[in-house]
Structure formats: structure tokens, C-alpha cells
Amino acid sequence: MADQKRPKWAAWADHIRSLDDPARNFEKPEALDDLVVIDLSSRSMAGCYCSSLLAELGAETIRIEPPGGDLVRTYSPDGIMVKDTGLAYLQEGRNKYHVTLNLETEEGRDMLKAFAGHADILIETYPAGKMEACGLGYGELAKINPRLILCSITAHG
């Protein structure tokens, strides 16, 4: 009986809603859902932003920070902070796993190499030569994972 009182277009609306129901968005495939990205950017919103775009498109993104957190956590327009974290970082840190690694130790570098072995893309923002000096340059990482794409972003382009 209740169906008799529904407007004729209600069935069409139900059909459209079933195709575009926001509650079901998590079921939809994402463009980059088969990629793993390591965000090793340090003191750089450029690296954070780059990886957030990939995460937004579905890439599994792992943000690696030093003990105590990255300085970029304190960046914020007008000094607006939420639990000691700046709004800019909250925005660009979304949709990511967050891991603390001390790359000054051999154990930390070994863990990063293990992550890199399973990643598709690694984004880093260190000064030229820093990754190589730590034994984490492209030559070393390519031995572990020859298909790894290394994206090195500097503040100067």
C-alpha cells in the first residue's frame, strides 16, 4: 500500500541514489588504489601536498617522520593550531598512514628499505646528496625495488 502513495518518479530517484549514494563511496574503485606511496618529505609542504594528491586519488600513502615529528606539523596560517598541529598539516596529512622512523640509525634505515621494497613511489625533499649519504639513494633503493619511482622535490624546483 505504501508504494501506491509514492510518486511515479520515486523509483527512478531510488535508482539514481543507489548509483551515487555518498554512504557507498568507499565501495567505488579509486584511480590509484593499486599504488603504494612513501612520503619521506622533510620540512616541506611541497612533498606533503604532492603525496596528499596521490592519497586523495586512492594511493596507500605512508608518511614517515623523524622522532618528535616533522617541523612541517607546526606550519599554519595565522598560527591556528589543533592539539599542537597546524591546519596546513592537518589538511595535507589526511588519508595517510603516519610512521615514525629514525633514519639516523641503521634500524630506521633498514625499515625504510623494507617499506621501499613494497612501494611504487617514494617522495623525498632532502638536500641533494643527503639520501645517498645515508645509504638511501636511488642506486641503493633500486637494488631492492627496481620498479620504484623516486620523486625528489626541492624548495627551488
mmCIF file of N, CA and C in Angstrom, residues 48-154:
data_model
loop_
_atom_site.group_PDB
_atom_site.id
_atom_site.type_symbol
_atom_site.label_atom_id
_atom_site.label_comp_id
_atom_site.label_asym_id
_atom_site.label_seq_id
_atom_site.Cartn_x
_atom_site.Cartn_y
_atom_site.Cartn_z
ATOM 1 N N CYS A 48 54.519 17.103 1.147
ATOM 2 C CA CYS A 48 53.257 16.746 1.812
ATOM 3 C C CYS A 48 52.083 16.905 0.859
ATOM 4 N N TYR A 49 52.083 18.009 0.132
ATOM 5 C CA TYR A 49 50.994 18.292 -0.805
ATOM 6 C C TYR A 49 50.992 17.275 -1.945
ATOM 7 N N CYS A 50 52.154 16.995 -2.484
ATOM 8 C CA CYS A 50 52.269 16.031 -3.583
ATOM 9 C C CYS A 50 51.690 14.679 -3.168
ATOM 10 N N SER A 51 52.108 14.187 -2.009
ATOM 11 C CA SER A 51 51.619 12.877 -1.571
ATOM 12 C C SER A 51 50.140 12.920 -1.198
ATOM 13 N N SER A 52 49.648 14.073 -0.739
ATOM 14 C CA SER A 52 48.220 14.148 -0.404
ATOM 15 C C SER A 52 47.356 14.045 -1.661
ATOM 16 N N LEU A 53 47.854 14.565 -2.782
ATOM 17 C CA LEU A 53 47.110 14.423 -4.039
ATOM 18 C C LEU A 53 47.021 12.956 -4.444
ATOM 19 N N LEU A 54 48.123 12.224 -4.298
ATOM 20 C CA LEU A 54 48.121 10.802 -4.640
ATOM 21 C C LEU A 54 47.215 10.021 -3.685
ATOM 22 N N ALA A 55 47.258 10.378 -2.404
ATOM 23 C CA ALA A 55 46.389 9.720 -1.418
ATOM 24 C C ALA A 55 44.920 9.995 -1.725
ATOM 25 N N GLU A 56 44.628 11.218 -2.122
ATOM 26 C CA GLU A 56 43.248 11.591 -2.445
ATOM 27 C C GLU A 56 42.712 10.763 -3.614
ATOM 28 N N LEU A 57 43.601 10.343 -4.497
ATOM 29 C CA LEU A 57 43.198 9.525 -5.643
ATOM 30 C C LEU A 57 43.250 8.031 -5.334
ATOM 31 N N GLY A 58 43.479 7.693 -4.061
ATOM 32 C CA GLY A 58 43.369 6.303 -3.643
ATOM 33 C C GLY A 58 44.656 5.586 -3.336
ATOM 34 N N ALA A 59 45.805 6.195 -3.565
ATOM 35 C CA ALA A 59 47.072 5.520 -3.278
ATOM 36 C C ALA A 59 47.210 5.300 -1.774
ATOM 37 N N GLU A 60 47.700 4.126 -1.400
ATOM 38 C CA GLU A 60 48.021 3.877 0.006
ATOM 39 C C GLU A 60 49.292 4.664 0.298
ATOM 40 N N THR A 61 49.189 5.668 1.134
ATOM 41 C CA THR A 61 50.290 6.599 1.351
ATOM 42 C C THR A 61 50.776 6.508 2.787
ATOM 43 N N ILE A 62 52.084 6.327 2.927
ATOM 44 C CA ILE A 62 52.707 6.183 4.237
ATOM 45 C C ILE A 62 53.623 7.380 4.455
ATOM 46 N N ARG A 63 53.292 8.204 5.414
ATOM 47 C CA ARG A 63 54.087 9.393 5.741
ATOM 48 C C ARG A 63 55.079 9.004 6.826
ATOM 49 N N ILE A 64 56.362 9.183 6.548
ATOM 50 C CA ILE A 64 57.412 8.836 7.501
ATOM 51 C C ILE A 64 58.005 10.120 8.063
ATOM 52 N N GLU A 65 58.033 10.190 9.393
ATOM 53 C CA GLU A 65 58.549 11.375 10.079
ATOM 54 C C GLU A 65 59.612 10.963 11.092
ATOM 55 N N PRO A 66 60.499 11.898 11.435
ATOM 56 C CA PRO A 66 61.509 11.605 12.459
ATOM 57 C C PRO A 66 60.872 11.584 13.848
ATOM 58 N N PRO A 67 61.572 11.013 14.831
ATOM 59 C CA PRO A 67 61.054 11.078 16.200
ATOM 60 C C PRO A 67 60.798 12.541 16.587
ATOM 61 N N GLY A 68 59.689 12.796 17.225
ATOM 62 C CA GLY A 68 59.323 14.160 17.588
ATOM 63 C C GLY A 68 58.496 14.853 16.527
ATOM 64 N N GLY A 69 58.358 14.237 15.360
ATOM 65 C CA GLY A 69 57.548 14.808 14.286
ATOM 66 C C GLY A 69 58.324 15.740 13.386
ATOM 67 N N ASP A 70 57.778 15.981 12.228
ATOM 68 C CA ASP A 70 58.387 16.863 11.242
ATOM 69 C C ASP A 70 58.032 18.309 11.576
ATOM 70 N N LEU A 71 58.947 19.220 11.297
ATOM 71 C CA LEU A 71 58.725 20.641 11.537
ATOM 72 C C LEU A 71 57.484 21.148 10.803
ATOM 73 N N VAL A 72 57.152 20.536 9.679
ATOM 74 C CA VAL A 72 56.002 20.976 8.883
ATOM 75 C C VAL A 72 54.685 20.852 9.665
ATOM 76 N N ARG A 73 54.675 20.063 10.726
ATOM 77 C CA ARG A 73 53.477 19.953 11.571
ATOM 78 C C ARG A 73 53.110 21.292 12.209
ATOM 79 N N THR A 74 54.080 22.178 12.331
ATOM 80 C CA THR A 74 53.824 23.463 13.000
ATOM 81 C C THR A 74 53.403 24.557 12.030
ATOM 82 N N TYR A 75 53.435 24.289 10.731
ATOM 83 C CA TYR A 75 53.055 25.306 9.748
ATOM 84 C C TYR A 75 51.552 25.538 9.812
ATOM 85 N N SER A 76 51.165 26.804 9.881
ATOM 86 C CA SER A 76 49.743 27.098 9.953
ATOM 87 C C SER A 76 49.479 28.551 9.594
ATOM 88 N N PRO A 77 48.443 28.789 8.810
ATOM 89 C CA PRO A 77 48.079 30.181 8.552
ATOM 90 C C PRO A 77 47.560 30.821 9.839
ATOM 91 N N ASP A 78 47.997 32.007 10.098
ATOM 92 C CA ASP A 78 47.532 32.768 11.266
ATOM 93 C C ASP A 78 47.773 32.056 12.592
ATOM 94 N N GLY A 79 48.684 31.085 12.620
ATOM 95 C CA GLY A 79 49.005 30.406 13.869
ATOM 96 C C GLY A 79 47.901 29.528 14.425
ATOM 97 N N ILE A 80 46.932 29.163 13.612
ATOM 98 C CA ILE A 80 45.821 28.323 14.086
ATOM 99 C C ILE A 80 46.322 26.892 14.251
ATOM 100 N N MET A 81 46.200 26.381 15.470
ATOM 101 C CA MET A 81 46.696 25.043 15.781
ATOM 102 C C MET A 81 45.571 24.214 16.401
ATOM 103 N N VAL A 82 45.621 22.917 16.167
ATOM 104 C CA VAL A 82 44.716 21.973 16.801
ATOM 105 C C VAL A 82 45.592 20.915 17.446
ATOM 106 N N LYS A 83 45.589 20.865 18.775
ATOM 107 C CA LYS A 83 46.428 19.919 19.522
ATOM 108 C C LYS A 83 47.884 19.995 19.056
ATOM 109 N N ASP A 84 48.414 21.190 18.993
ATOM 110 C CA ASP A 84 49.807 21.465 18.608
ATOM 111 C C ASP A 84 50.136 21.096 17.165
ATOM 112 N N THR A 85 49.138 20.958 16.332
ATOM 113 C CA THR A 85 49.358 20.655 14.921
ATOM 114 C C THR A 85 48.678 21.730 14.081
ATOM 115 N N GLY A 86 49.418 22.263 13.108
ATOM 116 C CA GLY A 86 48.894 23.331 12.264
ATOM 117 C C GLY A 86 47.845 22.848 11.281
ATOM 118 N N LEU A 87 46.983 23.772 10.903
ATOM 119 C CA LEU A 87 45.912 23.440 9.960
ATOM 120 C C LEU A 87 46.453 22.953 8.619
ATOM 121 N N ALA A 88 47.540 23.541 8.151
ATOM 122 C CA ALA A 88 48.101 23.121 6.864
ATOM 123 C C ALA A 88 48.488 21.646 6.906
ATOM 124 N N TYR A 89 49.095 21.221 8.009
ATOM 125 C CA TYR A 89 49.489 19.816 8.120
ATOM 126 C C TYR A 89 48.271 18.910 8.249
ATOM 127 N N LEU A 90 47.283 19.347 9.001
ATOM 128 C CA LEU A 90 46.066 18.536 9.121
ATOM 129 C C LEU A 90 45.428 18.328 7.753
ATOM 130 N N GLN A 91 45.441 19.370 6.937
ATOM 131 C CA GLN A 91 44.869 19.277 5.588
ATOM 132 C C GLN A 91 45.682 18.329 4.714
ATOM 133 N N GLU A 92 46.990 18.500 4.692
ATOM 134 C CA GLU A 92 47.823 17.708 3.778
ATOM 135 C C GLU A 92 48.247 16.365 4.368
ATOM 136 N N GLY A 93 47.986 16.148 5.639
ATOM 137 C CA GLY A 93 48.318 14.868 6.258
ATOM 138 C C GLY A 93 47.175 13.873 6.221
ATOM 139 N N ARG A 94 46.064 14.266 5.621
ATOM 140 C CA ARG A 94 44.889 13.397 5.597
ATOM 141 C C ARG A 94 45.122 12.195 4.672
ATOM 142 N N ASN A 95 44.348 11.163 4.888
ATOM 143 C CA ASN A 95 44.348 9.963 4.040
ATOM 144 C C ASN A 95 45.700 9.260 3.992
ATOM 145 N N LYS A 96 46.495 9.395 5.047
ATOM 146 C CA LYS A 96 47.823 8.775 5.072
ATOM 147 C C LYS A 96 47.993 7.990 6.365
ATOM 148 N N TYR A 97 48.819 6.953 6.274
ATOM 149 C CA TYR A 97 49.314 6.316 7.482
ATOM 150 C C TYR A 97 50.508 7.144 7.933
ATOM 151 N N HIS A 98 50.737 7.231 9.233
ATOM 152 C CA HIS A 98 51.853 8.017 9.759
ATOM 153 C C HIS A 98 52.750 7.102 10.579
ATOM 154 N N VAL A 99 54.033 7.092 10.224
ATOM 155 C CA VAL A 99 55.009 6.216 10.859
ATOM 156 C C VAL A 99 56.195 7.060 11.305
ATOM 157 N N THR A 100 56.734 6.751 12.480
ATOM 158 C CA THR A 100 57.940 7.420 12.960
ATOM 159 C C THR A 100 59.129 6.499 12.743
ATOM 160 N N LEU A 101 60.147 6.996 12.046
ATOM 161 C CA LEU A 101 61.395 6.255 11.841
ATOM 162 C C LEU A 101 62.563 7.192 12.092
ATOM 163 N N ASN A 102 63.566 6.696 12.766
ATOM 164 C CA ASN A 102 64.785 7.466 12.965
ATOM 165 C C ASN A 102 65.789 7.031 11.905
ATOM 166 N N LEU A 103 65.921 7.813 10.855
ATOM 167 C CA LEU A 103 66.826 7.458 9.757
ATOM 168 C C LEU A 103 68.287 7.695 10.110
ATOM 169 N N GLU A 104 68.540 8.207 11.312
ATOM 170 C CA GLU A 104 69.920 8.358 11.785
ATOM 171 C C GLU A 104 70.462 7.033 12.303
ATOM 172 N N THR A 105 69.578 6.045 12.473
ATOM 173 C CA THR A 105 70.005 4.732 12.961
ATOM 174 C C THR A 105 69.933 3.708 11.834
ATOM 175 N N GLU A 106 70.747 2.675 11.959
ATOM 176 C CA GLU A 106 70.734 1.606 10.952
ATOM 177 C C GLU A 106 69.379 0.900 10.931
ATOM 178 N N GLU A 107 68.803 0.712 12.115
ATOM 179 C CA GLU A 107 67.488 0.063 12.194
ATOM 180 C C GLU A 107 66.430 0.873 11.434
ATOM 181 N N GLY A 108 66.438 2.180 11.606
ATOM 182 C CA GLY A 108 65.486 3.039 10.897
ATOM 183 C C GLY A 108 65.683 2.988 9.391
ATOM 184 N N ARG A 109 66.939 3.011 8.956
ATOM 185 C CA ARG A 109 67.225 2.936 7.511
ATOM 186 C C ARG A 109 66.810 1.585 6.946
ATOM 187 N N ASP A 110 67.044 0.517 7.711
ATOM 188 C CA ASP A 110 66.630 -0.815 7.259
ATOM 189 C C ASP A 110 65.108 -0.911 7.134
ATOM 190 N N MET A 111 64.401 -0.288 8.063
ATOM 191 C CA MET A 111 62.935 -0.306 7.985
ATOM 192 C C MET A 111 62.453 0.476 6.768
ATOM 193 N N LEU A 112 63.104 1.604 6.472
ATOM 194 C CA LEU A 112 62.724 2.367 5.280
ATOM 195 C C LEU A 112 62.978 1.537 4.023
ATOM 196 N N LYS A 113 64.099 0.827 3.989
ATOM 197 C CA LYS A 113 64.392 -0.032 2.831
ATOM 198 C C LYS A 113 63.322 -1.112 2.680
ATOM 199 N N ALA A 114 62.843 -1.639 3.802
ATOM 200 C CA ALA A 114 61.771 -2.646 3.740
ATOM 201 C C ALA A 114 60.494 -2.033 3.170
ATOM 202 N N PHE A 115 60.156 -0.827 3.611
ATOM 203 C CA PHE A 115 58.997 -0.126 3.040
ATOM 204 C C PHE A 115 59.200 0.083 1.538
ATOM 205 N N ALA A 116 60.383 0.551 1.157
ATOM 206 C CA ALA A 116 60.674 0.842 -0.253
ATOM 207 C C ALA A 116 60.580 -0.414 -1.114
ATOM 208 N N GLY A 117 60.852 -1.563 -0.527
ATOM 209 C CA GLY A 117 60.757 -2.815 -1.265
ATOM 210 C C GLY A 117 59.348 -3.135 -1.725
ATOM 211 N N HIS A 118 58.367 -2.543 -1.070
ATOM 212 C CA HIS A 118 56.963 -2.800 -1.405
ATOM 213 C C HIS A 118 56.262 -1.580 -1.993
ATOM 214 N N ALA A 119 56.983 -0.497 -2.184
ATOM 215 C CA ALA A 119 56.368 0.752 -2.645
ATOM 216 C C ALA A 119 56.480 0.906 -4.158
ATOM 217 N N ASP A 120 55.641 1.761 -4.687
ATOM 218 C CA ASP A 120 55.702 2.125 -6.098
ATOM 219 C C ASP A 120 56.388 3.477 -6.279
ATOM 220 N N ILE A 121 56.158 4.381 -5.329
ATOM 221 C CA ILE A 121 56.679 5.746 -5.418
ATOM 222 C C ILE A 121 57.234 6.152 -4.061
ATOM 223 N N LEU A 122 58.386 6.805 -4.061
ATOM 224 C CA LEU A 122 58.935 7.404 -2.851
ATOM 225 C C LEU A 122 59.163 8.884 -3.130
ATOM 226 N N ILE A 123 58.602 9.735 -2.281
ATOM 227 C CA ILE A 123 58.747 11.184 -2.416
ATOM 228 C C ILE A 123 59.670 11.658 -1.308
ATOM 229 N N GLU A 124 60.728 12.394 -1.663
ATOM 230 C CA GLU A 124 61.631 12.935 -0.647
ATOM 231 C C GLU A 124 61.986 14.373 -0.975
ATOM 232 N N THR A 125 62.334 15.134 0.066
ATOM 233 C CA THR A 125 62.632 16.556 -0.109
ATOM 234 C C THR A 125 63.953 16.949 0.548
ATOM 235 N N TYR A 126 64.839 15.998 0.722
ATOM 236 C CA TYR A 126 66.119 16.293 1.367
ATOM 237 C C TYR A 126 67.035 17.064 0.426
ATOM 238 N N PRO A 127 68.024 17.768 0.981
ATOM 239 C CA PRO A 127 69.010 18.442 0.121
ATOM 240 C C PRO A 127 69.743 17.418 -0.749
ATOM 241 N N ALA A 128 70.222 17.865 -1.899
ATOM 242 C CA ALA A 128 70.934 16.976 -2.830
ATOM 243 C C ALA A 128 72.064 16.247 -2.104
ATOM 244 N N GLY A 129 72.142 14.945 -2.298
ATOM 245 C CA GLY A 129 73.201 14.129 -1.724
ATOM 246 C C GLY A 129 72.901 13.549 -0.356
ATOM 247 N N LYS A 130 71.909 14.062 0.338
ATOM 248 C CA LYS A 130 71.590 13.587 1.694
ATOM 249 C C LYS A 130 71.140 12.123 1.688
ATOM 250 N N MET A 131 70.264 11.755 0.770
ATOM 251 C CA MET A 131 69.789 10.365 0.709
ATOM 252 C C MET A 131 70.947 9.417 0.402
ATOM 253 N N GLU A 132 71.811 9.799 -0.534
ATOM 254 C CA GLU A 132 72.965 8.971 -0.878
ATOM 255 C C GLU A 132 73.893 8.823 0.324
ATOM 256 N N ALA A 133 74.113 9.910 1.050
ATOM 257 C CA ALA A 133 74.993 9.880 2.217
ATOM 258 C C ALA A 133 74.461 8.943 3.304
ATOM 259 N N CYS A 134 73.154 8.775 3.354
ATOM 260 C CA CYS A 134 72.531 7.876 4.337
ATOM 261 C C CYS A 134 72.426 6.440 3.822
ATOM 262 N N GLY A 135 72.899 6.192 2.600
ATOM 263 C CA GLY A 135 72.761 4.864 2.011
ATOM 264 C C GLY A 135 71.359 4.595 1.502
ATOM 265 N N LEU A 136 70.605 5.678 1.224
ATOM 266 C CA LEU A 136 69.218 5.544 0.783
ATOM 267 C C LEU A 136 68.979 6.195 -0.570
ATOM 268 N N GLY A 137 70.044 6.393 -1.343
ATOM 269 C CA GLY A 137 69.906 7.000 -2.659
ATOM 270 C C GLY A 137 69.208 6.063 -3.633
ATOM 271 N N TYR A 138 68.908 6.587 -4.811
ATOM 272 C CA TYR A 138 68.173 5.784 -5.792
ATOM 273 C C TYR A 138 68.928 4.506 -6.159
ATOM 274 N N GLY A 139 70.242 4.595 -6.285
ATOM 275 C CA GLY A 139 71.030 3.405 -6.621
ATOM 276 C C GLY A 139 70.820 2.274 -5.632
ATOM 277 N N GLU A 140 70.824 2.595 -4.354
ATOM 278 C CA GLU A 140 70.606 1.581 -3.314
ATOM 279 C C GLU A 140 69.165 1.082 -3.310
ATOM 280 N N LEU A 141 68.222 2.005 -3.393
ATOM 281 C CA LEU A 141 66.810 1.611 -3.342
ATOM 282 C C LEU A 141 66.397 0.821 -4.582
ATOM 283 N N ALA A 142 66.987 1.135 -5.732
ATOM 284 C CA ALA A 142 66.660 0.407 -6.969
ATOM 285 C C ALA A 142 67.152 -1.035 -6.915
ATOM 286 N N LYS A 143 68.192 -1.300 -6.139
ATOM 287 C CA LYS A 143 68.647 -2.688 -5.960
ATOM 288 C C LYS A 143 67.581 -3.500 -5.219
ATOM 289 N N ILE A 144 66.889 -2.847 -4.310
ATOM 290 C CA ILE A 144 65.838 -3.502 -3.530
ATOM 291 C C ILE A 144 64.550 -3.604 -4.341
ATOM 292 N N ASN A 145 64.245 -2.534 -5.081
ATOM 293 C CA ASN A 145 62.991 -2.459 -5.836
ATOM 294 C C ASN A 145 63.246 -1.719 -7.154
ATOM 295 N N PRO A 146 63.567 -2.446 -8.222
ATOM 296 C CA PRO A 146 63.905 -1.798 -9.494
ATOM 297 C C PRO A 146 62.762 -0.987 -10.116
ATOM 298 N N ARG A 147 61.527 -1.235 -9.737
ATOM 299 C CA ARG A 147 60.402 -0.501 -10.318
ATOM 300 C C ARG A 147 60.025 0.736 -9.504
ATOM 301 N N LEU A 148 60.764 1.010 -8.433
ATOM 302 C CA LEU A 148 60.474 2.164 -7.579
ATOM 303 C C LEU A 148 60.691 3.467 -8.338
ATOM 304 N N ILE A 149 59.730 4.364 -8.230
ATOM 305 C CA ILE A 149 59.849 5.713 -8.789
ATOM 306 C C ILE A 149 60.243 6.633 -7.646
ATOM 307 N N LEU A 150 61.363 7.325 -7.786
ATOM 308 C CA LEU A 150 61.825 8.257 -6.761
ATOM 309 C C LEU A 150 61.556 9.673 -7.231
ATOM 310 N N CYS A 151 60.776 10.392 -6.458
ATOM 311 C CA CYS A 151 60.442 11.779 -6.768
ATOM 312 C C CYS A 151 61.161 12.664 -5.756
ATOM 313 N N SER A 152 62.142 13.411 -6.227
ATOM 314 C CA SER A 152 62.906 14.296 -5.358
ATOM 315 C C SER A 152 62.451 15.727 -5.606
ATOM 316 N N ILE A 153 61.906 16.354 -4.575
ATOM 317 C CA ILE A 153 61.375 17.709 -4.689
ATOM 318 C C ILE A 153 62.246 18.639 -3.855
ATOM 319 N N THR A 154 62.684 19.740 -4.452
ATOM 320 C CA THR A 154 63.448 20.722 -3.689
ATOM 321 C C THR A 154 62.646 22.010 -3.576
#
